[in-house]
Amino acid sequence: MSTTARALVRGRIVLTLLVMGAATTLLAPPPAHAASIRVPRSFFGLHDGSMLAYDHLTYGALRIWDAGATWQQIEPSPGSYDWTRLDALVSAAQAHHVKVTLVLGMTPSFYADSPSQPPAHLGSFTAYVRAVMARYRYFDGRRGIESYQVWNEGNVSRFWTGTPQQLARLTAVVARSRNAVDPGATVVAPSFASRLISQQRWIGRYQRQCVDGRPVWHFYDVNALSLYPRATYDGRPGGPEDAIRLLHQVRHRFARIGVPATKPVWATELNYGLGSGEPAQGSAEPISDGHQVANVLRTYLLGAARRLGRVYWYRYDWGRTADGGTIGNTLLSDPDDPSVLTPAGRALRIAEHWLDGRLVTERGRHRPCARDRWGTYTCLVRHGDRTRTILWNPHRRVRVQVRTADGSRTSVVRVGYRPVMVDTR
């Protein structure tokens, strides 16, 4: 058997990966100068209109969408605002120290023929944005809403049927309203679906827009993507690694256009198994609890490693579709009773625990959670004097031989699609 040394240290153990007739020896800890990423609590985001996730999870960010608080629901008649629902959502988030992002669409019927159209006059949108910012800049004595997103999925016709230029102008309205009313708020660009090449091209058209001579990226602080991969790829289910490939593709497009790399990217929606169509049609094909757990763990591990600023899981409180299923296949709560946490929901707690510390780069690698030649991912998280080593292989089973440095104890850990964590000093 040939041996390839990769020199990665992990305290007092040695890990040897046995696969396809080759062995890769992993030694640890990583060098002190290794690049590292500290993952804040706000990285763990959710959508939840039920407000029941607070009873089970300690996530740090809430995106308010599909929760009864769109523009058309808040403004039932011109210039008259009903804040009841949004007040309740913001108050609950404040009570649990959760940061709130509000999506500002959709257009009321008296301002446009369809909620997906831009308002006939920008003044109506400006008035709404300024009203909501004024109310939630300080709400019950402290910040209510931290960030405002211009629109939802600007390249999906259900949500936006205007032009890229019209969407860029709305972006400028939000930025200028923020500057005037709530300078401490964050402006999040419209989210964009990314699974199709046509959708990525639409992103490019938006990013090439200018408003009053300035590129549209001048008017927002954060880029936003819906990173739903296709339901299947060559017969296999789409998974977290496919979502990250979409992220790489869009980032490459950003770079070609000239969008500054310093602009953070948030995954404002993510789940798996969604069918084709705008929006996705029908129910997702169900998957096992084990695969759902793996989807959650790998999503947050890879999202942190690829420097996503936030990952908002869509969603905590799935309801059932007409055929009895759910649109996504990875469920954090029971779709018939969102007060009941699923194994995938408990996996979100595990992801938070595993990423408590600093995600570090392995020696000889350029980024955390690197993949080796056999497709096995290795993540290292340092927390005090301990190192968590997390391994998985999304497409095959491999064996990892674990032995103490003096060789006195040896065991074999099987690694597959579901991540395995080894905690050592």
Tab-separated table of C-alpha atoms in Angstrom:
chain	number	residue	atom	x	y	z
A	1	MET	CA	0.000	0.000	0.000
A	2	SER	CA	1.412	3.400	-0.981
A	3	THR	CA	1.462	6.191	1.571
A	4	THR	CA	1.092	9.931	0.962
A	5	ALA	CA	1.896	12.146	3.945
A	6	ARG	CA	-0.100	15.356	4.289
A	7	ALA	CA	1.246	16.546	7.631
A	8	LEU	CA	-1.744	17.808	9.489
A	9	VAL	CA	-1.483	17.782	13.275
A	10	ARG	CA	-4.309	17.111	15.614
A	11	GLY	CA	-2.931	17.072	19.119
A	12	ARG	CA	-2.154	13.568	20.289
A	13	ILE	CA	-3.691	11.434	17.617
A	14	VAL	CA	-2.803	10.388	14.117
A	15	LEU	CA	-5.529	9.798	11.529
A	16	THR	CA	-4.865	7.612	8.515
A	17	LEU	CA	-7.368	7.651	5.674
A	18	LEU	CA	-7.652	4.252	3.976
A	19	VAL	CA	-9.350	4.300	0.608
A	20	MET	CA	-8.865	2.875	-2.867
A	21	GLY	CA	-5.643	1.119	-1.941
A	22	ALA	CA	-3.917	4.275	-0.683
A	23	ALA	CA	-3.367	5.766	2.760
A	24	THR	CA	-3.240	9.427	3.653
A	25	THR	CA	-1.756	10.203	7.068
A	26	LEU	CA	-3.190	13.229	8.825
A	27	LEU	CA	-1.161	14.738	11.644
A	28	ALA	CA	-2.115	17.853	13.610
A	29	PRO	CA	-2.399	20.750	15.074
A	30	PRO	CA	-2.217	23.286	12.242
A	31	PRO	CA	0.552	25.912	12.377
A	32	ALA	CA	-0.064	28.888	14.602
A	33	HIS	CA	0.027	31.245	11.605
A	34	ALA	CA	-2.763	29.356	9.776
A	35	ALA	CA	-5.630	31.444	8.458
A	36	SER	CA	-8.718	31.167	10.625
A	37	ILE	CA	-12.403	32.066	10.566
A	38	ARG	CA	-14.398	32.807	13.692
A	39	VAL	CA	-18.058	32.040	13.153
A	40	PRO	CA	-20.447	34.476	14.878
A	41	ARG	CA	-23.828	33.433	16.212
A	42	SER	CA	-25.503	35.536	13.508
A	43	PHE	CA	-24.066	33.182	10.863
A	44	PHE	CA	-26.796	30.702	11.814
A	45	GLY	CA	-29.940	32.122	10.241
A	46	LEU	CA	-33.518	30.883	9.855
A	47	HIS	CA	-36.878	31.684	8.341
A	48	ASP	CA	-39.641	31.096	10.870
A	49	GLY	CA	-43.059	32.663	10.870
A	50	SER	CA	-44.285	30.431	13.695
A	51	MET	CA	-41.893	31.917	16.276
A	52	LEU	CA	-41.604	28.389	17.722
A	53	ALA	CA	-37.976	27.814	16.780
A	54	TYR	CA	-36.936	29.978	19.730
A	55	ASP	CA	-38.122	27.189	22.049
A	56	HIS	CA	-35.590	24.747	20.584
A	57	LEU	CA	-32.715	26.539	18.821
A	58	THR	CA	-30.255	29.322	19.601
A	59	TYR	CA	-29.823	30.723	16.114
A	60	GLY	CA	-28.653	34.307	15.701
A	61	ALA	CA	-30.398	35.787	12.649
A	62	LEU	CA	-33.961	35.862	11.303
A	63	ARG	CA	-34.970	36.759	7.758
A	64	ILE	CA	-38.568	37.919	7.621
A	65	TRP	CA	-40.064	36.563	4.425
A	66	ASP	CA	-43.177	34.447	3.881
A	67	ALA	CA	-44.137	35.442	7.412
A	68	GLY	CA	-47.064	37.792	6.839
A	69	ALA	CA	-45.018	40.995	6.725
A	70	THR	CA	-44.510	41.999	3.088
A	71	TRP	CA	-44.984	45.567	1.897
A	72	GLN	CA	-48.468	44.798	0.554
A	73	GLN	CA	-49.445	43.261	3.912
A	74	ILE	CA	-48.057	46.118	5.997
A	75	GLU	CA	-49.597	48.886	3.850
A	76	PRO	CA	-53.251	47.858	3.322
A	77	SER	CA	-54.225	51.284	1.955
A	78	PRO	CA	-52.139	54.176	0.604
A	79	GLY	CA	-50.090	55.747	3.369
A	80	SER	CA	-51.715	53.633	6.122
A	81	TYR	CA	-49.525	51.051	7.851
A	82	ASP	CA	-50.471	48.073	9.996
A	83	TRP	CA	-47.418	47.113	12.046
A	84	THR	CA	-49.112	44.440	14.187
A	85	ARG	CA	-47.516	41.363	12.627
A	86	LEU	CA	-44.082	42.893	12.123
A	87	ASP	CA	-44.043	44.245	15.687
A	88	ALA	CA	-44.664	40.718	17.000
A	89	LEU	CA	-41.873	39.204	14.891
A	90	VAL	CA	-39.390	41.916	15.867
A	91	SER	CA	-40.286	41.776	19.566
A	92	ALA	CA	-39.777	38.006	19.666
A	93	ALA	CA	-36.401	38.359	17.958
A	94	GLN	CA	-35.329	41.060	20.395
A	95	ALA	CA	-36.295	38.878	23.338
A	96	HIS	CA	-33.993	36.141	22.040
A	97	HIS	CA	-31.145	38.436	20.905
A	98	VAL	CA	-31.668	37.536	17.258
A	99	LYS	CA	-30.759	39.976	14.481
A	100	VAL	CA	-33.567	40.749	12.037
A	101	THR	CA	-33.440	41.182	8.261
A	102	LEU	CA	-36.648	42.450	6.634
A	103	VAL	CA	-37.350	41.882	2.938
A	104	LEU	CA	-39.035	45.054	1.625
A	105	GLY	CA	-41.142	43.682	-1.336
A	106	MET	CA	-43.967	43.115	-2.573
A	107	THR	CA	-45.876	46.018	-4.177
A	108	PRO	CA	-49.420	46.799	-2.922
A	109	SER	CA	-52.171	46.529	-5.538
A	110	PHE	CA	-52.890	50.272	-5.554
A	111	TYR	CA	-49.312	51.050	-6.624
A	112	ALA	CA	-48.933	48.423	-9.392
A	113	ASP	CA	-50.967	45.860	-11.304
A	114	SER	CA	-49.042	42.977	-9.716
A	115	PRO	CA	-47.029	42.518	-6.498
A	116	SER	CA	-44.065	41.516	-8.668
A	117	GLN	CA	-44.012	44.850	-10.516
A	118	PRO	CA	-42.180	47.945	-9.333
A	119	PRO	CA	-44.435	50.746	-8.106
A	120	ALA	CA	-45.551	53.236	-10.719
A	121	HIS	CA	-43.894	56.018	-8.703
A	122	LEU	CA	-40.745	55.567	-6.619
A	123	GLY	CA	-42.156	57.968	-4.029
A	124	SER	CA	-44.535	55.314	-2.678
A	125	PHE	CA	-41.679	52.870	-2.121
A	126	THR	CA	-39.557	55.616	-0.574
A	127	ALA	CA	-42.320	56.519	1.859
A	128	TYR	CA	-42.764	52.901	2.946
A	129	VAL	CA	-39.041	52.271	3.383
A	130	ARG	CA	-38.583	55.428	5.431
A	131	ALA	CA	-41.591	54.606	7.593
A	132	VAL	CA	-40.376	51.112	8.435
A	133	MET	CA	-36.833	52.311	9.102
A	134	ALA	CA	-38.051	55.110	11.361
A	135	ARG	CA	-40.173	52.680	13.381
A	136	TYR	CA	-37.562	49.972	13.877
A	137	ARG	CA	-34.378	52.018	14.153
A	138	TYR	CA	-35.157	51.975	17.868
A	139	PHE	CA	-38.014	49.760	18.944
A	140	ASP	CA	-38.840	49.504	22.630
A	141	GLY	CA	-35.597	51.290	23.403
A	142	ARG	CA	-33.180	49.288	21.216
A	143	ARG	CA	-32.550	48.368	17.631
A	144	GLY	CA	-35.429	46.502	16.101
A	145	ILE	CA	-34.350	45.670	12.549
A	146	GLU	CA	-30.664	45.339	11.755
A	147	SER	CA	-30.794	45.023	7.955
A	148	TYR	CA	-33.123	45.668	5.053
A	149	GLN	CA	-33.204	43.604	1.878
A	150	VAL	CA	-34.316	45.399	-1.256
A	151	TRP	CA	-36.412	42.568	-2.748
A	152	ASN	CA	-36.765	38.809	-2.862
A	153	GLU	CA	-35.341	36.791	-5.783
A	154	GLY	CA	-35.230	39.502	-8.411
A	155	ASN	CA	-34.615	36.963	-11.170
A	156	VAL	CA	-37.692	34.821	-10.415
A	157	SER	CA	-40.803	36.065	-12.203
A	158	ARG	CA	-43.147	35.196	-9.349
A	159	PHE	CA	-41.428	37.877	-7.288
A	160	TRP	CA	-40.099	40.399	-9.822
A	161	THR	CA	-41.250	41.227	-13.358
A	162	GLY	CA	-39.522	44.559	-13.652
A	163	THR	CA	-36.207	45.236	-15.362
A	164	PRO	CA	-32.700	45.058	-13.865
A	165	GLN	CA	-32.536	48.869	-14.105
A	166	GLN	CA	-35.783	49.294	-12.166
A	167	LEU	CA	-34.489	46.949	-9.469
A	168	ALA	CA	-31.238	48.929	-9.320
A	169	ARG	CA	-33.255	52.107	-8.780
A	170	LEU	CA	-35.116	50.513	-5.871
A	171	THR	CA	-31.739	49.537	-4.441
A	172	ALA	CA	-30.647	53.175	-4.537
A	173	VAL	CA	-33.898	54.211	-2.834
A	174	VAL	CA	-33.199	51.840	0.067
A	175	ALA	CA	-29.602	53.044	0.410
A	176	ARG	CA	-30.561	56.730	0.408
A	177	SER	CA	-33.406	56.117	2.844
A	178	ARG	CA	-30.996	54.299	5.157
A	179	ASN	CA	-28.530	57.180	4.991
A	180	ALA	CA	-31.260	59.667	5.870
A	181	VAL	CA	-33.230	57.716	8.481
A	182	ASP	CA	-31.126	54.910	9.978
A	183	PRO	CA	-27.409	55.159	9.126
A	184	GLY	CA	-26.645	52.188	11.378
A	185	ALA	CA	-28.721	49.748	9.313
A	186	THR	CA	-27.297	47.359	6.708
A	187	VAL	CA	-28.594	47.356	3.136
A	188	VAL	CA	-28.771	43.882	1.598
A	189	ALA	CA	-28.976	43.583	-2.179
A	190	PRO	CA	-31.966	41.820	-3.711
A	191	SER	CA	-31.592	38.077	-3.389
A	192	PHE	CA	-31.149	36.092	-6.582
A	193	ALA	CA	-31.739	32.457	-7.451
A	194	SER	CA	-28.529	30.904	-8.787
A	195	ARG	CA	-29.274	27.311	-9.812
A	196	LEU	CA	-29.770	28.039	-13.543
A	197	ILE	CA	-27.350	29.679	-15.981
A	198	SER	CA	-30.167	31.981	-17.116
A	199	GLN	CA	-30.596	33.132	-13.502
A	200	GLN	CA	-26.882	33.784	-13.154
A	201	ARG	CA	-26.959	35.860	-16.341
A	202	TRP	CA	-29.786	37.930	-14.851
A	203	ILE	CA	-27.577	38.544	-11.811
A	204	GLY	CA	-24.906	39.822	-14.195
A	205	ARG	CA	-27.347	42.212	-15.867
A	206	TYR	CA	-28.366	43.647	-12.506
A	207	GLN	CA	-24.770	44.058	-11.383
A	208	ARG	CA	-23.910	45.976	-14.564
A	209	GLN	CA	-26.552	48.645	-13.859
A	210	CYS	CA	-25.648	52.168	-12.826
A	211	VAL	CA	-27.789	54.696	-10.987
A	212	ASP	CA	-26.883	58.364	-11.352
A	213	GLY	CA	-23.498	57.339	-12.717
A	214	ARG	CA	-22.631	54.929	-9.902
A	215	PRO	CA	-22.568	51.124	-10.158
A	216	VAL	CA	-25.413	49.459	-8.310
A	217	TRP	CA	-23.044	47.755	-5.867
A	218	HIS	CA	-22.271	51.219	-4.490
A	219	PHE	CA	-25.778	51.250	-2.985
A	220	TYR	CA	-25.696	48.082	-0.871
A	221	ASP	CA	-23.483	46.486	1.763
A	222	VAL	CA	-24.127	42.764	1.261
A	223	ASN	CA	-24.775	40.493	-1.729
A	224	ALA	CA	-27.510	37.874	-1.336
A	225	LEU	CA	-28.122	34.529	-3.050
A	226	SER	CA	-30.692	31.765	-2.880
A	227	LEU	CA	-28.354	28.778	-3.105
A	228	TYR	CA	-30.862	26.028	-3.842
A	229	PRO	CA	-29.124	23.448	-6.040
A	230	ARG	CA	-31.035	21.347	-8.539
A	231	ALA	CA	-32.930	18.387	-7.105
A	232	THR	CA	-30.646	15.914	-8.894
A	233	TYR	CA	-27.324	15.859	-10.726
A	234	ASP	CA	-26.722	12.875	-12.999
A	235	GLY	CA	-29.175	10.825	-10.987
A	236	ARG	CA	-27.853	11.681	-7.527
A	237	PRO	CA	-29.554	14.122	-5.129
A	238	GLY	CA	-28.262	17.673	-5.080
A	239	GLY	CA	-26.436	18.506	-1.858
A	240	PRO	CA	-24.428	21.129	0.018
A	241	GLU	CA	-21.355	20.732	-2.184
A	242	ASP	CA	-23.524	21.588	-5.207
A	243	ALA	CA	-24.811	24.712	-3.437
A	244	ILE	CA	-21.227	25.789	-2.818
A	245	ARG	CA	-20.401	25.280	-6.491
A	246	LEU	CA	-23.191	27.712	-7.326
A	247	LEU	CA	-21.626	30.187	-4.900
A	248	HIS	CA	-18.252	29.846	-6.670
A	249	GLN	CA	-19.878	30.394	-10.074
A	250	VAL	CA	-21.620	33.582	-8.982
A	251	ARG	CA	-18.529	34.902	-7.229
A	252	HIS	CA	-16.584	34.349	-10.444
A	253	ARG	CA	-19.242	36.348	-12.302
A	254	PHE	CA	-19.007	39.111	-9.684
A	255	ALA	CA	-15.246	39.285	-10.179
A	256	ARG	CA	-15.572	39.563	-13.974
A	257	ILE	CA	-18.056	42.409	-13.640
A	258	GLY	CA	-15.974	44.233	-11.035
A	259	VAL	CA	-18.137	43.818	-7.935
A	260	PRO	CA	-15.716	44.330	-5.022
A	261	ALA	CA	-14.669	41.067	-3.368
A	262	THR	CA	-14.970	42.883	-0.034
A	263	LYS	CA	-18.769	42.823	-0.328
A	264	PRO	CA	-19.934	39.933	1.898
A	265	VAL	CA	-22.270	37.290	0.498
A	266	TRP	CA	-25.215	35.931	2.474
A	267	ALA	CA	-27.107	32.775	1.542
A	268	THR	CA	-30.538	34.184	2.283
A	269	GLU	CA	-32.344	30.945	1.367
A	270	LEU	CA	-31.156	27.342	1.239
A	271	ASN	CA	-32.678	23.873	1.267
A	272	TYR	CA	-32.541	20.785	-0.944
A	273	GLY	CA	-34.662	18.694	-3.262
A	274	LEU	CA	-36.633	21.578	-4.766
A	275	GLY	CA	-38.097	20.826	-8.166
A	276	SER	CA	-37.848	22.939	-11.275
A	277	GLY	CA	-40.054	25.918	-12.078
A	278	GLU	CA	-40.568	29.433	-10.729
A	279	PRO	CA	-41.284	28.784	-7.942
A	280	ALA	CA	-40.464	25.113	-7.504
A	281	GLN	CA	-43.397	22.920	-8.455
A	282	GLY	CA	-44.663	19.981	-6.417
A	283	SER	CA	-43.067	18.321	-3.419
A	284	ALA	CA	-39.467	17.286	-2.948
A	285	GLU	CA	-38.590	13.604	-2.982
A	286	PRO	CA	-38.313	12.575	0.699
A	287	ILE	CA	-34.899	11.578	2.041
A	288	SER	CA	-33.855	9.766	5.214
A	289	ASP	CA	-33.285	11.467	8.551
A	290	GLY	CA	-29.587	10.647	8.192
A	291	HIS	CA	-29.325	12.487	4.879
A	292	GLN	CA	-31.252	15.431	6.296
A	293	VAL	CA	-28.858	15.637	9.243
A	294	ALA	CA	-25.905	15.480	6.851
A	295	ASN	CA	-27.367	18.269	4.713
A	296	VAL	CA	-27.615	20.606	7.695
A	297	LEU	CA	-24.139	19.857	9.037
A	298	ARG	CA	-22.377	20.065	5.667
A	299	THR	CA	-24.254	23.227	4.708
A	300	TYR	CA	-23.125	25.187	7.730
A	301	LEU	CA	-19.593	23.757	7.735
A	302	LEU	CA	-19.013	24.556	4.073
A	303	GLY	CA	-20.820	27.882	4.306
A	304	ALA	CA	-18.500	29.003	7.092
A	305	ALA	CA	-15.424	27.646	5.331
A	306	ARG	CA	-16.307	29.474	2.091
A	307	ARG	CA	-16.826	32.704	4.024
A	308	LEU	CA	-20.543	33.161	3.651
A	309	GLY	CA	-21.520	35.896	6.081
A	310	ARG	CA	-24.797	34.174	6.942
A	311	VAL	CA	-26.798	31.100	6.000
A	312	TYR	CA	-30.563	31.420	6.400
A	313	TRP	CA	-32.203	28.001	6.356
A	314	TYR	CA	-35.492	27.984	4.499
A	315	ARG	CA	-37.360	27.146	6.562
A	316	TYR	CA	-38.060	26.067	10.134
A	317	ASP	CA	-41.853	25.887	9.817
A	318	TRP	CA	-42.598	24.096	6.557
A	319	GLY	CA	-46.242	23.406	5.865
A	320	ARG	CA	-47.455	20.625	3.606
A	321	THR	CA	-48.132	21.029	-0.102
A	322	ALA	CA	-51.369	19.958	-1.774
A	323	ASP	CA	-49.964	16.465	-2.382
A	324	GLY	CA	-48.983	16.049	1.275
A	325	GLY	CA	-45.253	16.629	0.954
A	326	THR	CA	-42.969	19.620	1.465
A	327	ILE	CA	-41.204	21.846	-1.079
A	328	GLY	CA	-37.773	21.146	0.446
A	329	ASN	CA	-36.584	17.754	1.672
A	330	THR	CA	-34.612	18.763	4.782
A	331	LEU	CA	-36.945	19.603	7.650
A	332	LEU	CA	-35.957	21.178	10.952
A	333	SER	CA	-39.398	20.644	12.465
A	334	ASP	CA	-42.361	18.357	11.926
A	335	PRO	CA	-44.443	19.921	9.093
A	336	ASP	CA	-47.616	18.951	10.963
A	337	ASP	CA	-46.425	20.382	14.273
A	338	PRO	CA	-43.567	22.942	14.226
A	339	SER	CA	-43.229	22.634	17.995
A	340	VAL	CA	-41.584	19.232	17.379
A	341	LEU	CA	-37.891	19.333	16.444
A	342	THR	CA	-36.612	16.764	13.918
A	343	PRO	CA	-33.158	15.106	13.856
A	344	ALA	CA	-32.168	17.680	11.221
A	345	GLY	CA	-33.270	20.428	13.590
A	346	ARG	CA	-31.095	18.964	16.330
A	347	ALA	CA	-28.236	18.872	13.809
A	348	LEU	CA	-28.334	22.660	13.685
A	349	ARG	CA	-27.426	22.650	17.379
A	350	ILE	CA	-24.555	20.274	16.599
A	351	ALA	CA	-23.301	22.542	13.811
A	352	GLU	CA	-23.247	25.487	16.219
A	353	HIS	CA	-21.259	23.431	18.736
A	354	TRP	CA	-18.786	22.136	16.174
A	355	LEU	CA	-18.120	25.623	14.802
A	356	ASP	CA	-17.641	27.167	18.236
A	357	GLY	CA	-14.040	28.311	17.970
A	358	ARG	CA	-11.912	29.092	14.928
A	359	LEU	CA	-12.169	27.226	11.676
A	360	VAL	CA	-8.557	26.873	10.543
A	361	THR	CA	-6.716	25.981	7.370
A	362	GLU	CA	-4.818	22.723	7.180
A	363	ARG	CA	-1.097	22.875	6.533
A	364	GLY	CA	-0.481	22.808	2.807
A	365	ARG	CA	-4.038	23.859	1.983
A	366	HIS	CA	-5.357	27.234	0.839
A	367	ARG	CA	-8.689	27.203	2.644
A	368	PRO	CA	-10.549	25.466	5.472
A	369	CYS	CA	-12.579	22.296	4.900
A	370	ALA	CA	-10.365	21.198	2.033
A	371	ARG	CA	-11.225	18.177	-0.101
A	372	ASP	CA	-8.588	15.549	-0.863
A	373	ARG	CA	-8.114	13.560	-4.055
A	374	TRP	CA	-10.629	10.928	-2.937
A	375	GLY	CA	-13.337	13.512	-2.236
A	376	THR	CA	-13.043	13.459	1.564
A	377	TYR	CA	-13.495	16.823	3.303
A	378	THR	CA	-11.537	17.668	6.442
A	379	CYS	CA	-12.475	20.624	8.665
A	380	LEU	CA	-10.406	21.691	11.660
A	381	VAL	CA	-11.869	23.859	14.425
A	382	ARG	CA	-9.639	25.058	17.250
A	383	HIS	CA	-11.243	25.907	20.570
A	384	GLY	CA	-8.817	26.628	23.388
A	385	ASP	CA	-6.416	23.699	23.638
A	386	ARG	CA	-8.733	21.371	21.733
A	387	THR	CA	-9.050	20.632	18.028
A	388	ARG	CA	-12.206	19.281	16.461
A	389	THR	CA	-11.544	17.323	13.295
A	390	ILE	CA	-14.652	16.877	11.146
A	391	LEU	CA	-14.606	14.543	8.153
A	392	TRP	CA	-17.075	13.408	5.505
A	393	ASN	CA	-17.177	12.063	1.993
A	394	PRO	CA	-20.421	12.876	0.149
A	395	HIS	CA	-20.176	10.116	-2.456
A	396	ARG	CA	-18.337	7.113	-0.979
A	397	ARG	CA	-17.507	5.398	2.288
A	398	VAL	CA	-13.929	5.502	3.522
A	399	ARG	CA	-12.175	4.263	6.653
A	400	VAL	CA	-10.132	6.530	8.901
A	401	GLN	CA	-7.657	4.768	11.165
A	402	VAL	CA	-7.222	6.607	14.456
A	403	ARG	CA	-4.269	5.820	16.721
A	404	THR	CA	-2.530	7.570	19.583
A	405	ALA	CA	0.878	9.102	18.947
A	406	ASP	CA	2.637	6.323	20.878
A	407	GLY	CA	0.710	3.656	18.961
A	408	SER	CA	-0.826	2.167	22.095
A	409	ARG	CA	-4.432	2.423	20.856
A	410	THR	CA	-5.877	2.104	17.380
A	411	SER	CA	-9.411	2.218	16.051
A	412	VAL	CA	-11.068	2.627	12.681
A	413	VAL	CA	-13.753	5.251	12.056
A	414	ARG	CA	-15.984	4.849	9.038
A	415	VAL	CA	-16.617	8.111	7.199
A	416	GLY	CA	-19.353	8.689	4.629
A	417	TYR	CA	-21.923	11.311	3.685
A	418	ARG	CA	-22.702	12.104	7.334
A	419	PRO	CA	-19.893	14.127	8.993
A	420	VAL	CA	-17.928	12.556	11.838
A	421	MET	CA	-16.205	14.665	14.483
A	422	VAL	CA	-13.096	13.657	16.456
A	423	ASP	CA	-12.378	15.919	19.440
A	424	THR	CA	-8.775	15.910	20.702
A	425	ARG	CA	-6.307	17.900	22.738
